[in-house]
């Protein structure tokens, strides 16, 4: 009789069973790891899945939160200097704490609305960089924890900025504002390094793309157009989003995606963190309602110069249908931005969940909004829709600072 041979350790385990065991083991490791470093796990998983599915443009294995040379995520972000940039959501448009020289109305000869006598003789700069923006707060908090000792961050964030302002001069009539990442205007495909970014940069934060998509103009049209008519062409705007953030196809690289890929190549060890856009509206009646659900109506003014009772509104000036549409558009931007970040191996922060969730709502029209409602007029004589409308207020920037700090991991 032939003696029975000793079975191999994996004898009798099919390929399917092996995969099942591996998945269970991976799940256990994943749960433990997620408790320790949730961002790291998400970045590793997204990159791994991307590669398993053989997609193009997958990020570096280990993800943007990984730690080369044994550094933690916090150490990686704070090993050098900090550079901040982006649009009005990054600069702090809508906050009352603008840095000196970035809140000068002046005359913009391209815009007749600014031809106001009080603006004469002033060199216009309305970048509205705030010392209490989420970026400024993040840096200050990190310094309080011992990081960036003795340093000041560099910032090119400017209200109204679009992707071309990364490499070309600011076209909004802002004196002293050149390209955000270059010292002199250049072209989109410039091969030389971004000379406004410090060589030792370890933390880069920005928000960008909303103005390229035309989100602000769309919202203005929503308010000033025919009430309840719908805000815009959804398919066209989705196309604009693809132009900015890309689609993952080799022939459809987004304009922002192209610049951030170059930035990642130049500073591979830096943490590049892009902040997305929150949902703006609470999807409630555009009018203020009393405890009975009736519209609050105010009496005529005391001057008696005509005009009857007027409706009061909750700050959006938009129908519920249009509010939902705008919120969906913000979701589209965040989804596309996250996909772009995963492809590049950088980080995208979606701020939606700090503004709204089960049992709380801080959007326009809520009882405690963290976003400015619609207003018009400012001290420059400009009586159009105020640029601070539909932007996070101090509560919103405090919340986004918390998100950015959480992502940095210190």
Coordinates of C-alpha atoms in Angstrom, one line a residue:
X1 CA 0.0 0.0 0.0
X2 CA 1.2 3.4 -0.8
X3 CA 1.4 5.6 2.2
X4 CA -0.6 8.8 2.1
X5 CA 1.5 11.8 1.3
X6 CA 1.5 14.7 3.7
X7 CA -0.9 17.3 2.4
X8 CA 0.4 20.7 1.5
X9 CA -0.8 23.6 3.7
X10 CA -3.0 25.0 1.0
X11 CA -4.3 21.6 -0.4
X12 CA -8.0 21.6 -1.1
X13 CA -8.3 25.4 -1.1
X14 CA -9.8 26.6 -4.3
X15 CA -8.9 29.9 -5.9
X16 CA -12.2 31.4 -4.9
X17 CA -11.7 30.2 -1.3
X18 CA -8.2 31.7 -1.2
X19 CA -9.6 35.0 -2.4
X20 CA -12.2 34.8 0.3
X21 CA -9.7 34.2 3.1
X22 CA -7.5 37.0 1.8
X23 CA -10.4 39.3 1.8
X24 CA -11.3 38.5 5.4
X25 CA -7.7 39.0 6.4
X26 CA -7.5 42.2 4.5
X27 CA -10.7 43.4 6.1
X28 CA -9.4 42.8 9.6
X29 CA -6.2 44.6 8.8
X30 CA -8.2 47.4 7.2
X31 CA -10.4 47.9 10.2
X32 CA -7.4 48.1 12.5
X33 CA -5.6 50.4 10.1
X34 CA -8.6 52.6 9.6
X35 CA -8.8 53.4 13.3
X36 CA -5.2 54.4 13.3
X37 CA -5.0 56.3 9.9
X38 CA -8.3 56.5 8.0
X39 CA -7.0 58.9 5.3
X40 CA -4.0 56.7 4.6
X41 CA -6.3 53.6 4.2
X42 CA -8.6 55.4 1.8
X43 CA -5.8 56.7 -0.3
X44 CA -4.0 53.3 -0.5
X45 CA -7.3 51.6 -1.3
X46 CA -8.3 54.0 -4.1
X47 CA -4.8 53.7 -5.7
X48 CA -4.8 49.9 -5.4
X49 CA -8.3 49.6 -6.9
X50 CA -7.3 51.9 -9.7
X51 CA -4.3 49.7 -10.6
X52 CA -6.1 46.4 -10.2
X53 CA -8.7 47.7 -12.7
X54 CA -5.8 48.7 -15.0
X55 CA -6.9 52.3 -15.2
X56 CA -4.7 55.0 -16.6
X57 CA -3.1 57.8 -14.4
X58 CA -3.3 56.0 -11.0
X59 CA -1.6 57.8 -8.2
X60 CA 1.5 56.6 -6.4
X61 CA 1.0 53.4 -4.4
X62 CA 0.7 54.3 -0.8
X63 CA -1.4 57.4 -1.7
X64 CA -0.8 61.0 -1.0
X65 CA -0.9 60.5 2.8
X66 CA 1.8 57.9 2.8
X67 CA 5.0 58.6 4.6
X68 CA 8.3 58.3 2.8
X69 CA 11.5 57.8 4.9
X70 CA 9.4 56.8 7.9
X71 CA 7.7 60.2 8.3
X72 CA 4.2 60.5 9.6
X73 CA 1.6 62.4 7.5
X74 CA 2.0 65.4 9.9
X75 CA 5.8 65.3 9.6
X76 CA 5.6 65.1 5.9
X77 CA 3.2 68.2 5.7
X78 CA 5.3 70.3 8.1
X79 CA 8.9 69.3 7.2
X80 CA 9.4 72.5 5.1
X81 CA 7.3 75.5 4.3
X82 CA 3.7 76.2 3.4
X83 CA 2.2 77.7 0.2
X84 CA -1.5 78.5 -0.2
X85 CA -3.4 79.6 -3.3
X86 CA -6.7 79.3 -5.1
X87 CA -9.9 81.3 -5.6
X88 CA -12.4 83.2 -3.4
X89 CA -13.2 80.2 -1.2
X90 CA -9.5 79.9 -0.3
X91 CA -8.8 83.7 0.0
X92 CA -11.8 84.3 2.4
X93 CA -14.1 86.3 0.2
X94 CA -17.1 87.3 2.4
X95 CA -15.1 87.6 5.7
X96 CA -14.6 91.0 7.3
X97 CA -10.9 90.5 8.0
X98 CA -9.2 91.2 4.7
X99 CA -5.4 91.7 4.8
X100 CA -4.1 95.2 4.0
X101 CA -3.8 95.9 0.3
X102 CA -6.3 93.2 -0.7
X103 CA -9.5 95.3 -0.1
X104 CA -8.9 98.4 -2.2
X105 CA -11.9 99.1 -4.5
X106 CA -10.1 101.5 -6.8
X107 CA -11.3 102.0 -10.4
X108 CA -11.4 99.1 -12.8
X109 CA -11.6 100.8 -16.1
X110 CA -13.0 97.6 -17.7
X111 CA -16.0 97.8 -15.3
X112 CA -18.0 101.1 -15.5
X113 CA -19.7 100.1 -12.2
X114 CA -16.5 100.9 -10.4
X115 CA -16.3 104.5 -11.8
X116 CA -17.4 105.9 -8.5
X117 CA -15.8 109.1 -7.2
X118 CA -14.7 107.4 -3.9
X119 CA -12.6 105.0 -6.0
X120 CA -10.6 107.6 -7.8
X121 CA -6.9 107.6 -7.1
X122 CA -6.9 104.2 -5.6
X123 CA -4.9 101.2 -7.0
X124 CA -7.6 98.5 -7.2
X125 CA -7.0 95.1 -5.5
X126 CA -10.0 93.0 -4.4
X127 CA -8.3 89.7 -3.9
X128 CA -9.8 89.7 -0.4
X129 CA -7.2 87.6 1.4
X130 CA -8.5 87.1 4.9
X131 CA -6.4 86.5 8.0
X132 CA -9.1 84.2 9.3
X133 CA -9.7 82.1 6.2
X134 CA -9.5 78.3 6.7
X135 CA -6.0 78.3 5.2
X136 CA -4.7 81.1 7.5
X137 CA -6.3 79.4 10.5
X138 CA -4.7 76.1 9.6
X139 CA -1.3 77.6 9.5
X140 CA -1.7 79.4 12.8
X141 CA -2.9 76.3 14.5
X142 CA 0.0 74.2 13.2
X143 CA 2.4 76.9 14.4
X144 CA 0.8 76.7 17.8
X145 CA 1.6 73.0 17.8
X146 CA 5.3 73.7 17.1
X147 CA 5.3 73.4 13.3
X148 CA 6.6 76.0 10.8
X149 CA 8.5 77.7 13.6
X150 CA 9.4 81.3 12.8
X151 CA 7.9 81.1 9.3
X152 CA 5.1 82.8 7.4
X153 CA 3.1 81.1 4.7
X154 CA 3.1 82.3 1.1
X155 CA -0.3 82.9 -0.4
X156 CA -1.5 83.7 -3.9
X157 CA -5.2 83.1 -3.2
X158 CA -7.3 85.7 -4.9
X159 CA -11.1 86.2 -5.3
X160 CA -12.2 85.5 -8.8
X161 CA -9.2 83.4 -9.7
X162 CA -9.4 80.8 -12.4
X163 CA -7.0 78.1 -13.5
X164 CA -5.2 80.4 -16.0
X165 CA -4.3 82.6 -13.0
X166 CA -1.9 79.9 -12.0
X167 CA 0.4 80.8 -14.8
X168 CA -0.9 84.1 -16.2
X169 CA -1.5 87.6 -14.7
X170 CA -4.7 88.2 -12.8
X171 CA -7.3 89.7 -15.2
X172 CA -9.7 91.0 -12.5
X173 CA -7.9 94.4 -12.2
X174 CA -6.1 93.5 -9.0
X175 CA -2.9 95.6 -8.7
X176 CA 0.2 93.7 -7.7
X177 CA -1.2 90.3 -8.4
X178 CA 0.7 88.3 -10.9
X179 CA 0.4 84.6 -11.6
X180 CA -0.1 82.6 -8.5
X181 CA 2.6 80.0 -9.1
X182 CA 5.0 81.9 -11.4
X183 CA 6.7 85.2 -10.8
X184 CA 6.0 86.4 -14.3
X185 CA 3.2 85.6 -16.7
X186 CA 3.8 82.6 -18.9
X187 CA 1.9 79.9 -20.8
X188 CA -0.2 76.9 -19.7
X189 CA 2.5 74.4 -20.9
X190 CA 5.5 76.2 -19.3
X191 CA 8.1 73.5 -18.5
X192 CA 10.2 75.6 -16.0
X193 CA 9.5 75.1 -12.3
X194 CA 6.8 77.1 -10.5
X195 CA 9.1 79.8 -9.1
X196 CA 6.6 81.2 -6.7
X197 CA 6.4 77.8 -4.9
X198 CA 9.2 77.5 -2.3
X199 CA 11.7 74.8 -3.1
X200 CA 11.3 73.3 0.4
X201 CA 7.5 73.4 0.4
X202 CA 5.9 70.6 2.3
X203 CA 2.2 71.7 2.5
X204 CA 0.3 73.1 -0.5
X205 CA -3.4 73.9 -0.1
X206 CA -5.7 75.5 -2.6
X207 CA -9.3 75.5 -4.0
X208 CA -9.8 76.1 -7.7
X209 CA -12.2 75.4 -10.5
X210 CA -15.5 76.9 -9.4
X211 CA -15.0 80.1 -11.4
X212 CA -13.8 78.2 -14.5
X213 CA -17.0 76.2 -14.4
X214 CA -18.9 79.5 -14.0
X215 CA -20.6 78.6 -10.7
X216 CA -20.7 82.1 -9.4
X217 CA -22.2 83.5 -12.7
X218 CA -24.7 80.7 -12.7
X219 CA -25.9 81.5 -9.2
X220 CA -26.2 85.2 -10.0
X221 CA -28.3 84.3 -13.1
X222 CA -30.4 82.1 -10.9
X223 CA -31.3 85.0 -8.7
X224 CA -31.6 87.8 -11.3
X225 CA -33.4 85.6 -13.9
X226 CA -37.0 84.5 -14.0
X227 CA -37.9 83.1 -10.6
X228 CA -38.2 79.3 -10.6
X229 CA -37.0 79.0 -14.2
X230 CA -34.1 76.7 -13.4
X231 CA -30.5 77.8 -13.0
X232 CA -28.8 76.6 -16.1
X233 CA -27.9 73.9 -18.6
X234 CA -26.8 70.9 -16.6
X235 CA -25.1 69.0 -19.4
X236 CA -23.1 72.1 -20.5
X237 CA -21.9 72.7 -16.9
X238 CA -20.9 69.0 -16.6
X239 CA -18.9 69.5 -19.7
X240 CA -17.2 72.5 -18.1
X241 CA -16.4 70.5 -15.0
X242 CA -14.7 67.8 -17.2
X243 CA -12.6 70.5 -18.8
X244 CA -11.3 71.6 -15.4
X245 CA -10.9 68.3 -13.6
X246 CA -10.5 65.9 -16.4
X247 CA -12.2 62.6 -17.1
X248 CA -9.4 60.0 -16.7
X249 CA -9.1 59.6 -20.4
X250 CA -5.7 60.3 -22.0
X251 CA -7.2 62.8 -24.4
X252 CA -9.3 64.6 -21.8
X253 CA -6.8 65.9 -19.2
X254 CA -8.4 68.8 -17.3
X255 CA -6.8 72.2 -17.2
X256 CA -6.4 72.1 -13.4
X257 CA -5.4 68.4 -13.6
X258 CA -2.6 69.4 -15.9
X259 CA -1.2 72.0 -13.6
X260 CA -1.5 69.9 -10.5
X261 CA 0.3 67.0 -12.2
X262 CA 3.2 69.3 -12.9
X263 CA 3.1 70.5 -9.3
X264 CA 3.2 66.9 -8.0
X265 CA 6.1 66.1 -10.3
X266 CA 8.1 69.1 -9.1
X267 CA 7.3 68.5 -5.4
X268 CA 6.8 64.8 -5.0
X269 CA 7.3 64.8 -1.2
X270 CA 4.9 67.7 -0.5
X271 CA 1.3 67.2 0.6
X272 CA -1.0 68.8 -2.0
X273 CA -4.5 69.2 -0.6
X274 CA -7.3 70.6 -2.6
X275 CA -10.5 71.8 -0.8
X276 CA -13.8 71.2 -2.6
X277 CA -17.0 73.2 -2.4
X278 CA -19.9 72.8 0.0
X279 CA -23.6 72.5 -0.8
X280 CA -24.9 76.1 -0.4
X281 CA -28.6 75.9 0.2
X282 CA -30.9 74.3 2.8
X283 CA -33.5 73.6 0.1
X284 CA -36.2 75.4 2.0
X285 CA -38.6 78.2 1.1
X286 CA -36.9 81.2 -0.4
X287 CA -39.0 83.4 1.9
X288 CA -38.8 83.7 5.7
X289 CA -41.7 81.9 7.4
X290 CA -43.2 82.4 10.8
X291 CA -44.0 79.7 13.3
X292 CA -47.2 78.9 11.4
X293 CA -45.4 78.5 8.1
X294 CA -46.7 81.7 6.7
X295 CA -44.5 84.1 4.8
X296 CA -43.3 87.0 6.8
X297 CA -44.4 90.4 5.3
X298 CA -42.9 93.7 6.3
X299 CA -44.9 97.0 6.1
X300 CA -44.0 99.9 3.9
X301 CA -41.0 102.0 5.0
X302 CA -41.6 105.1 7.2
X303 CA -40.8 107.6 4.5
X304 CA -44.1 107.0 2.8
X305 CA -42.5 107.5 -0.6
X306 CA -44.5 104.8 -2.2
X307 CA -44.0 101.0 -2.1
X308 CA -46.3 98.6 -0.3
X309 CA -45.6 95.7 2.0
X310 CA -42.7 93.4 0.8
X311 CA -41.9 89.8 1.2
X312 CA -38.8 88.9 3.3
X313 CA -36.6 86.1 2.1
X314 CA -34.1 83.7 3.7
X315 CA -31.0 84.7 1.9
X316 CA -31.1 82.5 -1.2
X317 CA -33.5 84.3 -3.5
X318 CA -33.9 81.0 -5.3
X319 CA -36.7 78.5 -5.6
X320 CA -36.4 75.1 -3.8
X321 CA -36.0 73.4 -7.2
X322 CA -33.1 75.8 -8.1
X323 CA -31.5 75.3 -4.7
X324 CA -31.5 71.5 -5.2
X325 CA -30.0 71.9 -8.7
X326 CA -27.2 74.1 -7.4
X327 CA -26.4 71.6 -4.6
X328 CA -26.3 68.8 -7.1
X329 CA -23.8 70.8 -9.2
X330 CA -21.5 71.2 -6.1
X331 CA -21.7 67.4 -5.7
X332 CA -20.7 67.0 -9.4
X333 CA -17.6 69.2 -8.8
X334 CA -16.6 67.3 -5.7
X335 CA -17.0 63.9 -7.4
X336 CA -14.9 65.0 -10.4
X337 CA -12.3 66.6 -8.1
X338 CA -11.9 63.5 -6.0
X339 CA -11.5 61.4 -9.1
X340 CA -8.8 63.8 -10.4
X341 CA -7.0 63.7 -7.0
X342 CA -7.0 59.9 -7.0
X343 CA -5.5 59.8 -10.5
X344 CA -2.7 62.2 -9.5
X345 CA -2.0 60.8 -6.0
X346 CA -2.9 64.1 -4.3
X347 CA -5.6 64.8 -1.8
X348 CA -9.1 66.2 -2.2
X349 CA -11.2 67.4 0.8
X350 CA -15.0 67.4 0.3
X351 CA -16.5 69.9 2.9
X352 CA -20.1 68.8 2.4
X353 CA -20.5 66.8 5.5
X354 CA -19.4 69.5 7.9
X355 CA -22.2 71.8 6.6
X356 CA -25.1 69.3 6.5
X357 CA -25.8 65.9 7.9
X358 CA -28.3 64.0 10.1
X359 CA -29.7 66.5 12.7
X360 CA -27.7 69.6 11.5
X361 CA -27.8 72.0 8.7
X362 CA -25.5 75.1 8.2
X363 CA -26.4 76.0 4.7
X364 CA -28.1 79.2 3.5
X365 CA -31.7 79.2 4.7
X366 CA -31.0 77.1 7.8
X367 CA -31.3 78.5 11.4
X368 CA -27.6 78.7 11.8
X369 CA -26.0 79.3 8.3
X370 CA -22.2 79.0 7.9
X371 CA -22.5 80.5 4.4
X372 CA -23.4 84.1 3.5
X373 CA -26.8 84.7 2.0
X374 CA -27.4 86.9 -1.0
X375 CA -26.6 90.6 -0.5
X376 CA -26.0 93.6 -2.9
X377 CA -23.8 96.7 -2.8
X378 CA -20.5 97.5 -1.2
X379 CA -18.4 100.6 -0.4
X380 CA -17.0 100.8 -3.9
X381 CA -20.3 102.0 -5.3
X382 CA -20.9 98.6 -6.9
X383 CA -24.6 97.8 -6.3
X384 CA -24.6 94.5 -8.1
X385 CA -24.7 91.2 -6.2
X386 CA -22.1 91.3 -3.5
X387 CA -19.1 89.0 -4.1
X388 CA -19.3 87.7 -0.6
X389 CA -22.7 86.2 -1.3
X390 CA -22.8 82.4 -1.4
X391 CA -19.4 82.2 0.3
X392 CA -18.6 80.6 3.7
X393 CA -18.8 83.0 6.6
X394 CA -16.5 82.7 9.6
X395 CA -18.4 79.7 10.9
X396 CA -17.9 78.0 7.6
X397 CA -14.1 78.8 7.5
X398 CA -13.7 77.6 11.0
X399 CA -15.3 74.3 10.0
X400 CA -13.2 74.0 6.8
X401 CA -10.0 74.7 8.9
X402 CA -11.0 71.8 11.1
X403 CA -11.3 69.6 8.1
X404 CA -7.9 70.7 6.7
X405 CA -6.2 70.2 10.0
X406 CA -7.8 66.7 10.3
X407 CA -6.4 65.9 6.9
X408 CA -2.9 67.2 7.7
X409 CA -3.0 64.8 10.6
X410 CA -1.2 66.8 13.3

